[in-house]
Coordinates of C-alpha atoms and ligand atoms in Angstrom, one line a residue:
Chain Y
X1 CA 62.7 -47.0 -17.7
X2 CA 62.0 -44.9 -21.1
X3 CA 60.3 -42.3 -21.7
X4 CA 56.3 -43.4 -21.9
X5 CA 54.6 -41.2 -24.2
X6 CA 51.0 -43.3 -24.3
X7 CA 50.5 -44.8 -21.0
X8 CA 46.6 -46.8 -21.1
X9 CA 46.0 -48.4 -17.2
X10 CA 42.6 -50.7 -17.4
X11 CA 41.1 -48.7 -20.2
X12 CA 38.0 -49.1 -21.4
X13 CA 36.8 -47.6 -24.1
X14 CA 33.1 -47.9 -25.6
X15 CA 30.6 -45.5 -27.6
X16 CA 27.5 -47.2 -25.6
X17 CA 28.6 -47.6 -22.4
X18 CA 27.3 -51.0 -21.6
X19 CA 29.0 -52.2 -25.5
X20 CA 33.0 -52.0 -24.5
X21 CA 34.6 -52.2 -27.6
X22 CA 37.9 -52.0 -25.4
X23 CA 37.9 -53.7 -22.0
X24 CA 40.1 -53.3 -19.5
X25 CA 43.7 -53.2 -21.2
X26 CA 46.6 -51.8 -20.3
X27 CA 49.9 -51.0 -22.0
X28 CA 52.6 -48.3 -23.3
X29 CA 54.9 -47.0 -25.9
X30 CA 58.1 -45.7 -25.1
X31 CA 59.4 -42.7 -26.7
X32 CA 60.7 -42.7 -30.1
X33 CA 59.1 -45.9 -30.6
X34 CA 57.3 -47.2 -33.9
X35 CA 54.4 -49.2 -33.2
X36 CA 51.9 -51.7 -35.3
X37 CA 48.6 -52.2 -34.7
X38 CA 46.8 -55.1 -35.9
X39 CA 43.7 -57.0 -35.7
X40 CA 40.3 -57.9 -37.4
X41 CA 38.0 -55.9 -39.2
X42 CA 35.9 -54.6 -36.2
X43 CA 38.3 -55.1 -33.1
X44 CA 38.6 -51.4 -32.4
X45 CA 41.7 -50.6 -33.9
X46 CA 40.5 -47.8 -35.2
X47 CA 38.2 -46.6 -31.7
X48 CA 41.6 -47.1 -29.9
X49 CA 43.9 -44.1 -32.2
X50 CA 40.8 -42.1 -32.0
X51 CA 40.9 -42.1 -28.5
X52 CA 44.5 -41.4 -28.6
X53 CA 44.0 -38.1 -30.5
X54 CA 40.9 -37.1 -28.0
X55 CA 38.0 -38.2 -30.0
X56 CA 36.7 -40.8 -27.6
X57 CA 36.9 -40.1 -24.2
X58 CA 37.9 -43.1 -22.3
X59 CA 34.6 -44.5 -20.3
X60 CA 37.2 -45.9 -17.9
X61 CA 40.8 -46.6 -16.7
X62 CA 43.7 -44.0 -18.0
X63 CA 45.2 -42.8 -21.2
X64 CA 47.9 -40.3 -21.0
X65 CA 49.4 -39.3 -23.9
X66 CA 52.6 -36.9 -24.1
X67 CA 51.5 -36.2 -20.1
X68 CA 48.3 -35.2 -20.9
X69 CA 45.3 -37.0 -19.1
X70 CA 43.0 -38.2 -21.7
X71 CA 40.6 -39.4 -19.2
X72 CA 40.1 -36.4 -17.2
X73 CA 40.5 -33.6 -20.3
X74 CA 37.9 -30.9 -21.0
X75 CA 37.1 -30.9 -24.9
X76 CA 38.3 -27.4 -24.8
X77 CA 41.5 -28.5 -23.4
X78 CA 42.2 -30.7 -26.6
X79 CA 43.8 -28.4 -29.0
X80 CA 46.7 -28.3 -26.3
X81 CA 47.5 -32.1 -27.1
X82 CA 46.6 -32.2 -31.2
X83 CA 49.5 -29.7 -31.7
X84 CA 51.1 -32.2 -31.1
X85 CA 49.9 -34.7 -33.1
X86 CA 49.9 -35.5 -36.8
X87 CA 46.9 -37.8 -37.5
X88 CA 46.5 -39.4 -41.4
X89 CA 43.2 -41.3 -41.8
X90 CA 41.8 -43.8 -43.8
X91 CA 39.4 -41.6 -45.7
X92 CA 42.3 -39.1 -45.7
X93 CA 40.0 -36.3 -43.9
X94 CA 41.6 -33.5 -46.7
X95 CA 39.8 -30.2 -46.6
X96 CA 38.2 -30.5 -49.9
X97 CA 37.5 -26.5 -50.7
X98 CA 40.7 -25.7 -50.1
X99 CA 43.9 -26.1 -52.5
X100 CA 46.5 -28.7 -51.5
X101 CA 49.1 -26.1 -50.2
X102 CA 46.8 -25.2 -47.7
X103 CA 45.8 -28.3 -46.8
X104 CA 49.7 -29.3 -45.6
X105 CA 49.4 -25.7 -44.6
X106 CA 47.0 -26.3 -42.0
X107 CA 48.9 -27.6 -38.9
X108 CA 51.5 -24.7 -40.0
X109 CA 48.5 -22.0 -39.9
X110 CA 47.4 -23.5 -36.0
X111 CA 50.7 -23.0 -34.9
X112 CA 51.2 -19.6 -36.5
X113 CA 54.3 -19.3 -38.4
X114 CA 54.6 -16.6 -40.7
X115 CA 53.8 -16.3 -44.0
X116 CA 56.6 -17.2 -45.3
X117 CA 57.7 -20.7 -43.2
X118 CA 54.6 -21.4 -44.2
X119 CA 55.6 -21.0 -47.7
X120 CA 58.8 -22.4 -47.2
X121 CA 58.0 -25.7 -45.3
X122 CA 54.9 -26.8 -47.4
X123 CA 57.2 -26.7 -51.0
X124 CA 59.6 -29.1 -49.1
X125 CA 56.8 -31.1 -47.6
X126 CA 55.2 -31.3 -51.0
X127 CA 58.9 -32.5 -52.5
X128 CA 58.8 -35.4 -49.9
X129 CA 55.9 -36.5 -51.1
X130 CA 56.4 -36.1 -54.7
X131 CA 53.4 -33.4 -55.4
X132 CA 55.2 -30.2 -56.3
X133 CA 53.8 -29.8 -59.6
X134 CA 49.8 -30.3 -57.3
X135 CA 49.9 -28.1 -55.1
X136 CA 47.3 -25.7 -56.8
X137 CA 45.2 -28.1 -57.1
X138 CA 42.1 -29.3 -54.9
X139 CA 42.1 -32.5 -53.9
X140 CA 39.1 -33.6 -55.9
X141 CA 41.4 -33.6 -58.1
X142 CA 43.8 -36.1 -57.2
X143 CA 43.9 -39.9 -57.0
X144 CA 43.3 -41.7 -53.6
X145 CA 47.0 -41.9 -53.4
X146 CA 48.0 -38.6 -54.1
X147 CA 45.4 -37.7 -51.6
X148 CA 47.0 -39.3 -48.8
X149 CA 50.2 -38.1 -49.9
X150 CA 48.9 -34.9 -48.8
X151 CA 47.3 -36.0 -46.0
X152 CA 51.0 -37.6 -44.9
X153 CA 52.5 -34.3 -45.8
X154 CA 49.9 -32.5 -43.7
X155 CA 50.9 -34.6 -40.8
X156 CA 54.3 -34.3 -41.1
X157 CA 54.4 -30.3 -41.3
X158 CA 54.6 -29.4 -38.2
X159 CA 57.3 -32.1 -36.6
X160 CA 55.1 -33.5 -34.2
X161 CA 55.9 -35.7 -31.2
X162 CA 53.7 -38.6 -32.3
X163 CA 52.5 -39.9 -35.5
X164 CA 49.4 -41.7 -35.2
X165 CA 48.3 -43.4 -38.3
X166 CA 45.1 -45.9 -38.8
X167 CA 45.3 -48.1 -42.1
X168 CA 47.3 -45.1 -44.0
X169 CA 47.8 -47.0 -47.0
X170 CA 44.7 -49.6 -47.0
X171 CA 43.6 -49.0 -50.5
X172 CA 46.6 -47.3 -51.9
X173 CA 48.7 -48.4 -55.3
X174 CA 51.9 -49.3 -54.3
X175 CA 53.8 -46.5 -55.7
X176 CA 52.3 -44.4 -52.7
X177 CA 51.9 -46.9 -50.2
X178 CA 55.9 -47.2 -50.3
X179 CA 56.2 -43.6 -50.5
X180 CA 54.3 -43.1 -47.5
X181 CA 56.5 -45.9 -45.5
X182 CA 59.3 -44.4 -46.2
X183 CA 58.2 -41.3 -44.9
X184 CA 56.7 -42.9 -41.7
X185 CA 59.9 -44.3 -41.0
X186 CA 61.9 -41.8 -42.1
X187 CA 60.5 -39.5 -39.9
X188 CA 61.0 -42.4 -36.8
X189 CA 64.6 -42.8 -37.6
X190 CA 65.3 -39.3 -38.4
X191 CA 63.6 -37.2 -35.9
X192 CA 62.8 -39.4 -33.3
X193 CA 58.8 -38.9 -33.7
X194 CA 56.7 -41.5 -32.5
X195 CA 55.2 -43.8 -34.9
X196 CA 51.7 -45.6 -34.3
X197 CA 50.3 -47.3 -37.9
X198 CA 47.1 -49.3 -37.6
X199 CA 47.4 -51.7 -40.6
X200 CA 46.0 -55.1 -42.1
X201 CA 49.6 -56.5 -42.3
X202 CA 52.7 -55.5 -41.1
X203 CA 54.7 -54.8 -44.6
X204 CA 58.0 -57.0 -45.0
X205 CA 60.1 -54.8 -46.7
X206 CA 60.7 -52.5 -43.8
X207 CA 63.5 -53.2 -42.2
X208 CA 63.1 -51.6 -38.6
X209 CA 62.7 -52.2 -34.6
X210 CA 59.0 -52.3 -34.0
X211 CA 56.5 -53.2 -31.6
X212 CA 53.2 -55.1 -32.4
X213 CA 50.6 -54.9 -30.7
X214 CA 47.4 -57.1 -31.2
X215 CA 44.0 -56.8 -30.9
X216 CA 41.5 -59.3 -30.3
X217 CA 37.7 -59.7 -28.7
X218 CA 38.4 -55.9 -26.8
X219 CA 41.4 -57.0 -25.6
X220 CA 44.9 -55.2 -26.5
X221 CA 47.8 -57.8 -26.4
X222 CA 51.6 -57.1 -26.6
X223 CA 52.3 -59.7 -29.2
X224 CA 56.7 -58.2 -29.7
Chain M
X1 CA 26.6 -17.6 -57.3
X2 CA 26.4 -19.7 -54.0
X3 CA 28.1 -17.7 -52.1
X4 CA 25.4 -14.4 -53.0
X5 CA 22.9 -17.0 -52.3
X6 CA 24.7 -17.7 -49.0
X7 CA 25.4 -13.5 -48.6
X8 CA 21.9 -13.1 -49.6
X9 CA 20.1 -15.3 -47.1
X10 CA 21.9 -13.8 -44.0
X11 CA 21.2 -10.0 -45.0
X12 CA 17.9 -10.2 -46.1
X13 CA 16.6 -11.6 -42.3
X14 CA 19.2 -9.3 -40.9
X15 CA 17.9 -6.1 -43.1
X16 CA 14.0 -6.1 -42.4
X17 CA 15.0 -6.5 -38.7
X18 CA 17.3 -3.1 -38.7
X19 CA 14.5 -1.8 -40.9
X20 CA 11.5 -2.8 -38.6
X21 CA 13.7 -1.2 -35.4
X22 CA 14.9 2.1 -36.9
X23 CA 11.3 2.4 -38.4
X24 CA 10.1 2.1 -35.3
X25 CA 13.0 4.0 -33.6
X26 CA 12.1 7.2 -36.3
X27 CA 8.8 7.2 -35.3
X28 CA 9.0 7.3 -31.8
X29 CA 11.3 10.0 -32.3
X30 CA 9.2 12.1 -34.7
X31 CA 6.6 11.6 -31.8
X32 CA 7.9 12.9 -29.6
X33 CA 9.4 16.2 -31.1
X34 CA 5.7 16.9 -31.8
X35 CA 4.6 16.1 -28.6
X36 CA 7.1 18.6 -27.5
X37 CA 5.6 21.1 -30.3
X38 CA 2.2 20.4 -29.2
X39 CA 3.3 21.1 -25.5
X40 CA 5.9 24.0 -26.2
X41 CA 2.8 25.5 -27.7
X42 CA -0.2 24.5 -25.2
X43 CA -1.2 26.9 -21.9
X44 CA -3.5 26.6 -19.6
X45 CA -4.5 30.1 -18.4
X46 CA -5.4 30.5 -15.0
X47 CA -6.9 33.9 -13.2
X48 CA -6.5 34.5 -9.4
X49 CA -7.3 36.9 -6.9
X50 CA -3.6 36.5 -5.4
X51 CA -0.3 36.0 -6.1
X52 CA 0.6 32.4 -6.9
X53 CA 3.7 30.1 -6.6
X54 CA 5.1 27.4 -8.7
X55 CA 4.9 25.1 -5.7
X56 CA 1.6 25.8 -5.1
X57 CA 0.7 24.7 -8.6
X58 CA 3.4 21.6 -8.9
X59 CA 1.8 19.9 -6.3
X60 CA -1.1 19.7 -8.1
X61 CA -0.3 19.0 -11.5
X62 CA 3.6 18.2 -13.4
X63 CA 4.4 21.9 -13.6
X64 CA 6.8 23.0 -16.4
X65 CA 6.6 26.7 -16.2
X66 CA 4.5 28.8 -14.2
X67 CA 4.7 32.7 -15.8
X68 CA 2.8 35.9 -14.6
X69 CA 1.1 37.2 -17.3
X70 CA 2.1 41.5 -16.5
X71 CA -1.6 43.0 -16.9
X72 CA 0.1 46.2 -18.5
X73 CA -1.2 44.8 -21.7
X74 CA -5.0 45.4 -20.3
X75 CA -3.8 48.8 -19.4
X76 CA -2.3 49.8 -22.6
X77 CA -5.6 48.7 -24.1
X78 CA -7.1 50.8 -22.1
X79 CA -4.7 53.7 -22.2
X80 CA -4.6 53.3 -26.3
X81 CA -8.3 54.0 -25.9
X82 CA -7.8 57.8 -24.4
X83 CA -9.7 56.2 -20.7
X84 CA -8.6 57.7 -17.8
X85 CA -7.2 55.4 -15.2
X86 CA -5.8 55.5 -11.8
X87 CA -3.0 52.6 -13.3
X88 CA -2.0 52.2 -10.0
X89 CA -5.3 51.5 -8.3
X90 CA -6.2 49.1 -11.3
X91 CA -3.4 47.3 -10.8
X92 CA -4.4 46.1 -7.3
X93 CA -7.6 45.6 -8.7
X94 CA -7.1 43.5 -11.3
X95 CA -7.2 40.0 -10.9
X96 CA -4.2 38.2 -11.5
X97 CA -3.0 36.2 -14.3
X98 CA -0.9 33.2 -14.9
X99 CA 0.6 30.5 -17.9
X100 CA 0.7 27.4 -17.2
X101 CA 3.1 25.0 -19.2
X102 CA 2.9 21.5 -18.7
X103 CA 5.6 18.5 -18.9
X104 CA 4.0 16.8 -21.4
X105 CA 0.9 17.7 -23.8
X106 CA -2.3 16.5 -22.0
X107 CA -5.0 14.2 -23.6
X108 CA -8.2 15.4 -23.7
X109 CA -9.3 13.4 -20.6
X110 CA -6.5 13.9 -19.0
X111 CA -7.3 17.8 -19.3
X112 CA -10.2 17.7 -17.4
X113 CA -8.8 16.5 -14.2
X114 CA -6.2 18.7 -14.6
X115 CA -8.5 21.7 -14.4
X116 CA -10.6 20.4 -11.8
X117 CA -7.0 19.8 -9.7
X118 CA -5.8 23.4 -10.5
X119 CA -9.2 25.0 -9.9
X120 CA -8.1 23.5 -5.8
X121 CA -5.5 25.7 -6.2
X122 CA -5.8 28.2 -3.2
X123 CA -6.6 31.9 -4.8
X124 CA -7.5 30.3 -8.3
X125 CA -10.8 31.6 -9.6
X126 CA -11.0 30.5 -13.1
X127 CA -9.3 27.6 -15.2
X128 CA -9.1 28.4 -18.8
X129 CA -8.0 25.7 -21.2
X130 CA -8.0 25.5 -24.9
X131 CA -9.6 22.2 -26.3
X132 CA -6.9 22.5 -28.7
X133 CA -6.7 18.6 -28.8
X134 CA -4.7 16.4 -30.7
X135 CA -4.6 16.8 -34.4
X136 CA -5.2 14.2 -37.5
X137 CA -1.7 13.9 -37.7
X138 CA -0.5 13.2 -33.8
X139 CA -3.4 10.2 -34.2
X140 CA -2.3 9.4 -37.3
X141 CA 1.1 8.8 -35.9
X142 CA 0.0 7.1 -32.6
X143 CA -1.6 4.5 -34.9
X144 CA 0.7 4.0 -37.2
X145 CA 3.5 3.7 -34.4
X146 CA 1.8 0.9 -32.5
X147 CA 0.9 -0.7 -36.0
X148 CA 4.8 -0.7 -36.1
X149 CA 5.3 -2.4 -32.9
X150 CA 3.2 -5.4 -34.0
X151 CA 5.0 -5.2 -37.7
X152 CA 8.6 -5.4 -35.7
X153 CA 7.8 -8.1 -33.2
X154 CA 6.2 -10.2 -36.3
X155 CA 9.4 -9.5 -38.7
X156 CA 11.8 -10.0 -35.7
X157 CA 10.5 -13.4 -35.1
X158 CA 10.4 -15.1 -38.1
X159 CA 13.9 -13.2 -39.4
X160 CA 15.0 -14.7 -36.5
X161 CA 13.7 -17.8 -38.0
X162 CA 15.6 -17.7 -40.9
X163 CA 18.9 -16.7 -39.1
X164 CA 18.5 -19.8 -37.7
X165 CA 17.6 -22.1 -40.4
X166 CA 21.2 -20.0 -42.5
X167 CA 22.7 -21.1 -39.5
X168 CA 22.0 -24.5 -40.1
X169 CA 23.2 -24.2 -43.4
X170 CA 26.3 -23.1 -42.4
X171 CA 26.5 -25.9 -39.8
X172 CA 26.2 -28.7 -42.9
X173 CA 28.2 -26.5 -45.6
X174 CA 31.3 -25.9 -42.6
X175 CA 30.9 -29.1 -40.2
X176 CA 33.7 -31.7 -42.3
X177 CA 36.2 -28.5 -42.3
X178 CA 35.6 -27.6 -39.2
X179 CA 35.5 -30.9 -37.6
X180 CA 39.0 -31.1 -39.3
X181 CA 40.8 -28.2 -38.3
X182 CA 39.4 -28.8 -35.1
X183 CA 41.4 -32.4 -35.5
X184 CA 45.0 -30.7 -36.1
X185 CA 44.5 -28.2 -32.7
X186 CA 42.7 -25.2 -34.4
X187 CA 41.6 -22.7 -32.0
X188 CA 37.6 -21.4 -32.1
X189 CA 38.2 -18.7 -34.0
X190 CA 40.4 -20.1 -36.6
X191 CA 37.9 -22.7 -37.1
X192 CA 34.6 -20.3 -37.3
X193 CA 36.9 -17.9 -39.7
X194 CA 34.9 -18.4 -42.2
X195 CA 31.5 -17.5 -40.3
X196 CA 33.3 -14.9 -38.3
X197 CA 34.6 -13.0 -41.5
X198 CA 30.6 -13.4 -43.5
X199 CA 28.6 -12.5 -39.9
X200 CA 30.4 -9.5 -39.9
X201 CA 30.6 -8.6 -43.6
X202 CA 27.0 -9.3 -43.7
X203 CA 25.8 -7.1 -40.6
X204 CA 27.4 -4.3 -42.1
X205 CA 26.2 -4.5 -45.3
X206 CA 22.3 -5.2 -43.8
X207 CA 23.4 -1.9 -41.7
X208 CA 24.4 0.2 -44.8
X209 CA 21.4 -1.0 -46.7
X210 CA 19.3 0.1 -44.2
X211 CA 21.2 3.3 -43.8
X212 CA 20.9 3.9 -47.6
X213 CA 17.1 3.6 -47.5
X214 CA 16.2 5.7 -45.0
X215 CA 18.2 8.4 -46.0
X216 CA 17.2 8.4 -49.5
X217 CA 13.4 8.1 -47.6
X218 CA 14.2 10.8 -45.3
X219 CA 15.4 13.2 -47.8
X220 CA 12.6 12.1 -50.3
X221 CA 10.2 15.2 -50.9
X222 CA 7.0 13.6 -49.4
X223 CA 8.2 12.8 -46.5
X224 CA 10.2 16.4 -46.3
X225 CA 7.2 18.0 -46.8
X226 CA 5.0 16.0 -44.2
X227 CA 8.4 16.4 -41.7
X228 CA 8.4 19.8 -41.9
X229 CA 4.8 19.8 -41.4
X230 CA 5.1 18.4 -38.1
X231 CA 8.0 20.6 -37.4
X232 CA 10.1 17.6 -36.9
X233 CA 14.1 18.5 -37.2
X234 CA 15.8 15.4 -38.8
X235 CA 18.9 15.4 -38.5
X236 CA 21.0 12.5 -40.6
X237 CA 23.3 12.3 -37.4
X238 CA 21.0 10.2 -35.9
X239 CA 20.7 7.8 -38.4
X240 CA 24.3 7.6 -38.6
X241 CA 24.4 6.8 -34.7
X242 CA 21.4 4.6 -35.1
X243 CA 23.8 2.9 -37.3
X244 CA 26.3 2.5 -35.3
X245 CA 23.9 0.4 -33.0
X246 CA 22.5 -1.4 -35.2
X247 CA 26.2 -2.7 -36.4
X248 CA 26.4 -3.5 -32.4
X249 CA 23.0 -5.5 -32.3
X250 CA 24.0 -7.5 -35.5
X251 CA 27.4 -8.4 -34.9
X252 CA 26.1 -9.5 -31.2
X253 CA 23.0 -11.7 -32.9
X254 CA 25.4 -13.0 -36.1
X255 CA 28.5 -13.8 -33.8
X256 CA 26.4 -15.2 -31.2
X257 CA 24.9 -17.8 -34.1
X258 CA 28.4 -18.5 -35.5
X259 CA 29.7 -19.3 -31.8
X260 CA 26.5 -21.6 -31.4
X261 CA 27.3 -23.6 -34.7
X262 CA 31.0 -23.9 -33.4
X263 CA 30.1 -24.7 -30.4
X264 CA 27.8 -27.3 -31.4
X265 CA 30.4 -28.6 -33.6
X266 CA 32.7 -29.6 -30.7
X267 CA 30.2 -32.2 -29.7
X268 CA 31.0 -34.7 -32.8
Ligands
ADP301 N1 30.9 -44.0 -34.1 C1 30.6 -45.2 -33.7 N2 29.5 -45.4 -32.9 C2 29.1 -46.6 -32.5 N3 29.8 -47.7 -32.7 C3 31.0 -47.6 -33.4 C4 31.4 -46.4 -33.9 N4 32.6 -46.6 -34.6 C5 32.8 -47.9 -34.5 N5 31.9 -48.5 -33.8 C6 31.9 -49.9 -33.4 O1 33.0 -50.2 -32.7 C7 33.6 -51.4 -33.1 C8 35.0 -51.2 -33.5 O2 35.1 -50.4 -34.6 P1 36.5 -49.9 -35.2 O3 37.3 -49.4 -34.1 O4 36.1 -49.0 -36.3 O5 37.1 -51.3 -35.8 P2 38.4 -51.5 -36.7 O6 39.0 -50.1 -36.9 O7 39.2 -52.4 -35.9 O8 37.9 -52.1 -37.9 C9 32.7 -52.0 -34.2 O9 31.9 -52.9 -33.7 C10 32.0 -50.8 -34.7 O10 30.7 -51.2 -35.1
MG302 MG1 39.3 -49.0 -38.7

């Protein structure tokens, strides 16, 4: 048996507890996996990654993620597990006041490097992702795409064990929507991280092993 | 610009309550080295027909000194004036005399029943006290120091109020950053940096202001003059140490708000 890095036994998962938005599923991802998540507008794609990165605590059942009990965490307790973690959101979740070097700084910053890996990492980070020449800017200042471009470098900075993207490139121009592919599976095939993308439609042109899961009336389904 | 408004909203509740306390805090002090002046120079004479201990006396009233007055200043009056005396034999039949220093400088009503108590004293005859009662300015400074105490509790409560409203501000102006540091694993204090860094900045500039004005006030030559009329010894040292509290009380109060707003963040 591989390595299970999300493990969900009968979850549940709601934000009013007698409204399950999630109902009693269970499944996992292995290690080193990369993983699709589909369904309609309002299945709870979106409830289910945010309960993988602590935001919703599970109203029943288990998630562990990288051995870390979701369902029986303290708040405090959840830095621990997002070091682990790069996260890149619809709405891109950029820190607005500061400039984009610091925003793909940030994960860099928690884990305290010095100064200068800092430095070092964020110019190649901002390479991958084509925004050298942005990153004094603020990202006011940049187009959606570009925006998540940062948000992907952001995520990427720190290696982290799991990837855990929902609808990264939903309203994107396809100049950055590729981009952003390539780095999702770049980093899957490269380093091993562990990729889950919640997304409208899985894109054709990637040519990878995946898994798929489905979801559909709060249920999750194991479609490949 | 919004960041002075920002500055400027924290110190100003955070100044008039270090001004109201070290007010308040001067004042008792000054009140106190002139109580001691008034007491240091208040006696209670007493005249007895025998010898008289301090315990006789301390049971009676709060005894600070009990002195023997020597009668040789009756005799050298009487010498001085070419009278011949047996010293010897007058000596024995003079009465005895005593000052009496108190703990603390008595009220006026307060004075009475301590005459009546040391006039119980066994071998006391006669009680002598001086009506020397509290001056314009001792009243003056009563009044004005519980005039202060309603002043402080008044600007404590609503600076407190506007602590609190800044520190909703801060909550709105920080929550999206905070939330998202908080996101990638950031630790409390990384995420209140921010806060952390302008409670602190902001306590010790509220602290210095305060610092500034009542030296300058201190040394000013109105109030020298009325200081040195009460015989009150200022020395800046306490103002710096006042300080130094004052630095302690705001940084508890400011960081205590920023860790509330953090805090309260966590629940999103
Ligand atoms: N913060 C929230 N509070 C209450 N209900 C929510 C919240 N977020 C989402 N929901 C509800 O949960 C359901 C699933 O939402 P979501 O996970 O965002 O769907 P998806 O991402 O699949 O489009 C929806 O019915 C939505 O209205
Ligand atoms: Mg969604």
């Amino acid at each position: 048996m591989a390595n299970k890095v999300i493990v969900a036994e009968d979850l549940t998962l709601a934000y009013k507890k007698d409204e399950p938005v999630i109902k009693n599923s269970s499944f996992s991802i292995e290690s080193g996996s990369f993983v699709f998540i589909t369904g309609p507008s309002g299945s709870g794609k979106s409830t289910l990654i945010k309960s993988f990165y602590g935001a919703l605590k599970p109203l029943r059942g288990e998630l562990i993620i990288g051995g870390v009990e979701l369902h029986n965490i303290k708040k405090s307790k959840l830095s621990f597990l997002r070091k682990y973690l790069g996260i890149i959101f619809q709405d891109y979740k950029l820190i607005n006041e500061w400039s984009v070097k610091k925003n793909v700084m940030l994960p860099l910053l928690i884990a305290g490097y010095s100064k200068e890996v800092c430095e070092n990492q964020t110019k190649k980070l901002l390479k991958h992702v084509k925004l050298s020449n942005k990153a004094d800017k603020y990202p006011l200042e940049l187009s959606g795409g570009e925006q998540q471009r940062v948000a992907m470098a952001r995520a990427l900075a720190h290696n982290p064990v799991i990837i855990l993207a929902d609808e990264p490139t939903g309203n994107l121009d396809d100049y950055s929507s590729n981009l952003i592919w390539n780095l999702l599976v770049g980093a899957n095939e490269q380093l091993g991280t562990t990729v889950v993308v919640v997304t409208h439609h899985i894109p054709s042109q990637l040519h990878i092993n995946f898994k798929h899961f489905h979801i559909e009336d709060g249920t999750v389904y194991e479609i490949s | 610009m919004k960041s002075l408004k920002n500055h400027l909203s924290l110190i100003i509740p955070l100044f008039s309550i270090f001004f109201a306390i070290e007010f308040y805090v001067i004042l008792d002090r000054v009140i106190k080295s002139y109580e001691n002046n008034l007491r240091d120079d208040y006696t209670i004479l007493l005249v007895a027909n025998k010898d008289i201990k301090s315990e006789d006396v301390s049971s009676y009233v709060d005894l600070s000194t009990l002195e023997k007055i020597d009668p040789k200043f009756i005799i050298d009056r009487l010498q001085k004036d070419n009278i011949s005396i047996d010293i010897e034999a007058l000596k024995t039949f003079l009465p005895k005399f005593y000052k009496v220093k108190l703990e603390h400088f008595p009220s006026s009503k307060e004075l009475k029943s301590i005459k009546e108590r040391l006039k119980r004293v066994d071998g006391v005859e006669r009680v002598e006290t001086f009506s020397k009662s509290h001056t314009k300015i001792y009243t003056l400074l009563i009044v004005l120091k519980q005039i202060s105490k309603i002043f402080m509790g008044i600007i404590a409560t609503i600076s407190f109020l506007l602590i609190l409203k800044q520190m909703q501000v801060w909550y709105l102006e920080h929550k999206e950053r905070m939330y998202i540091m908080e996101l990638f694993g950031a630790p409390l204090w990384m995420r209140s940096g921010v806060l952390i860094r302008l409670a602190i900045i902001d306590t010790i500039l509220s602290v210095a202001s305060v610092y500034g004005v009542f030296y300058y006030l201190l040394n000013s030559n109105i109030l020298q003059n009325l200081i040195g009329e009460i015989n009150f010894g200022f020395d800046s040292s306490y103002l710096l140490n006042d300080s130094v509290f004052l630095v302690g009380l705001g940084l508890f109060l400011t960081l205590f708000s920023v860790i509330f707003v953090s805090i309260r963040q966590v629940k999103e």
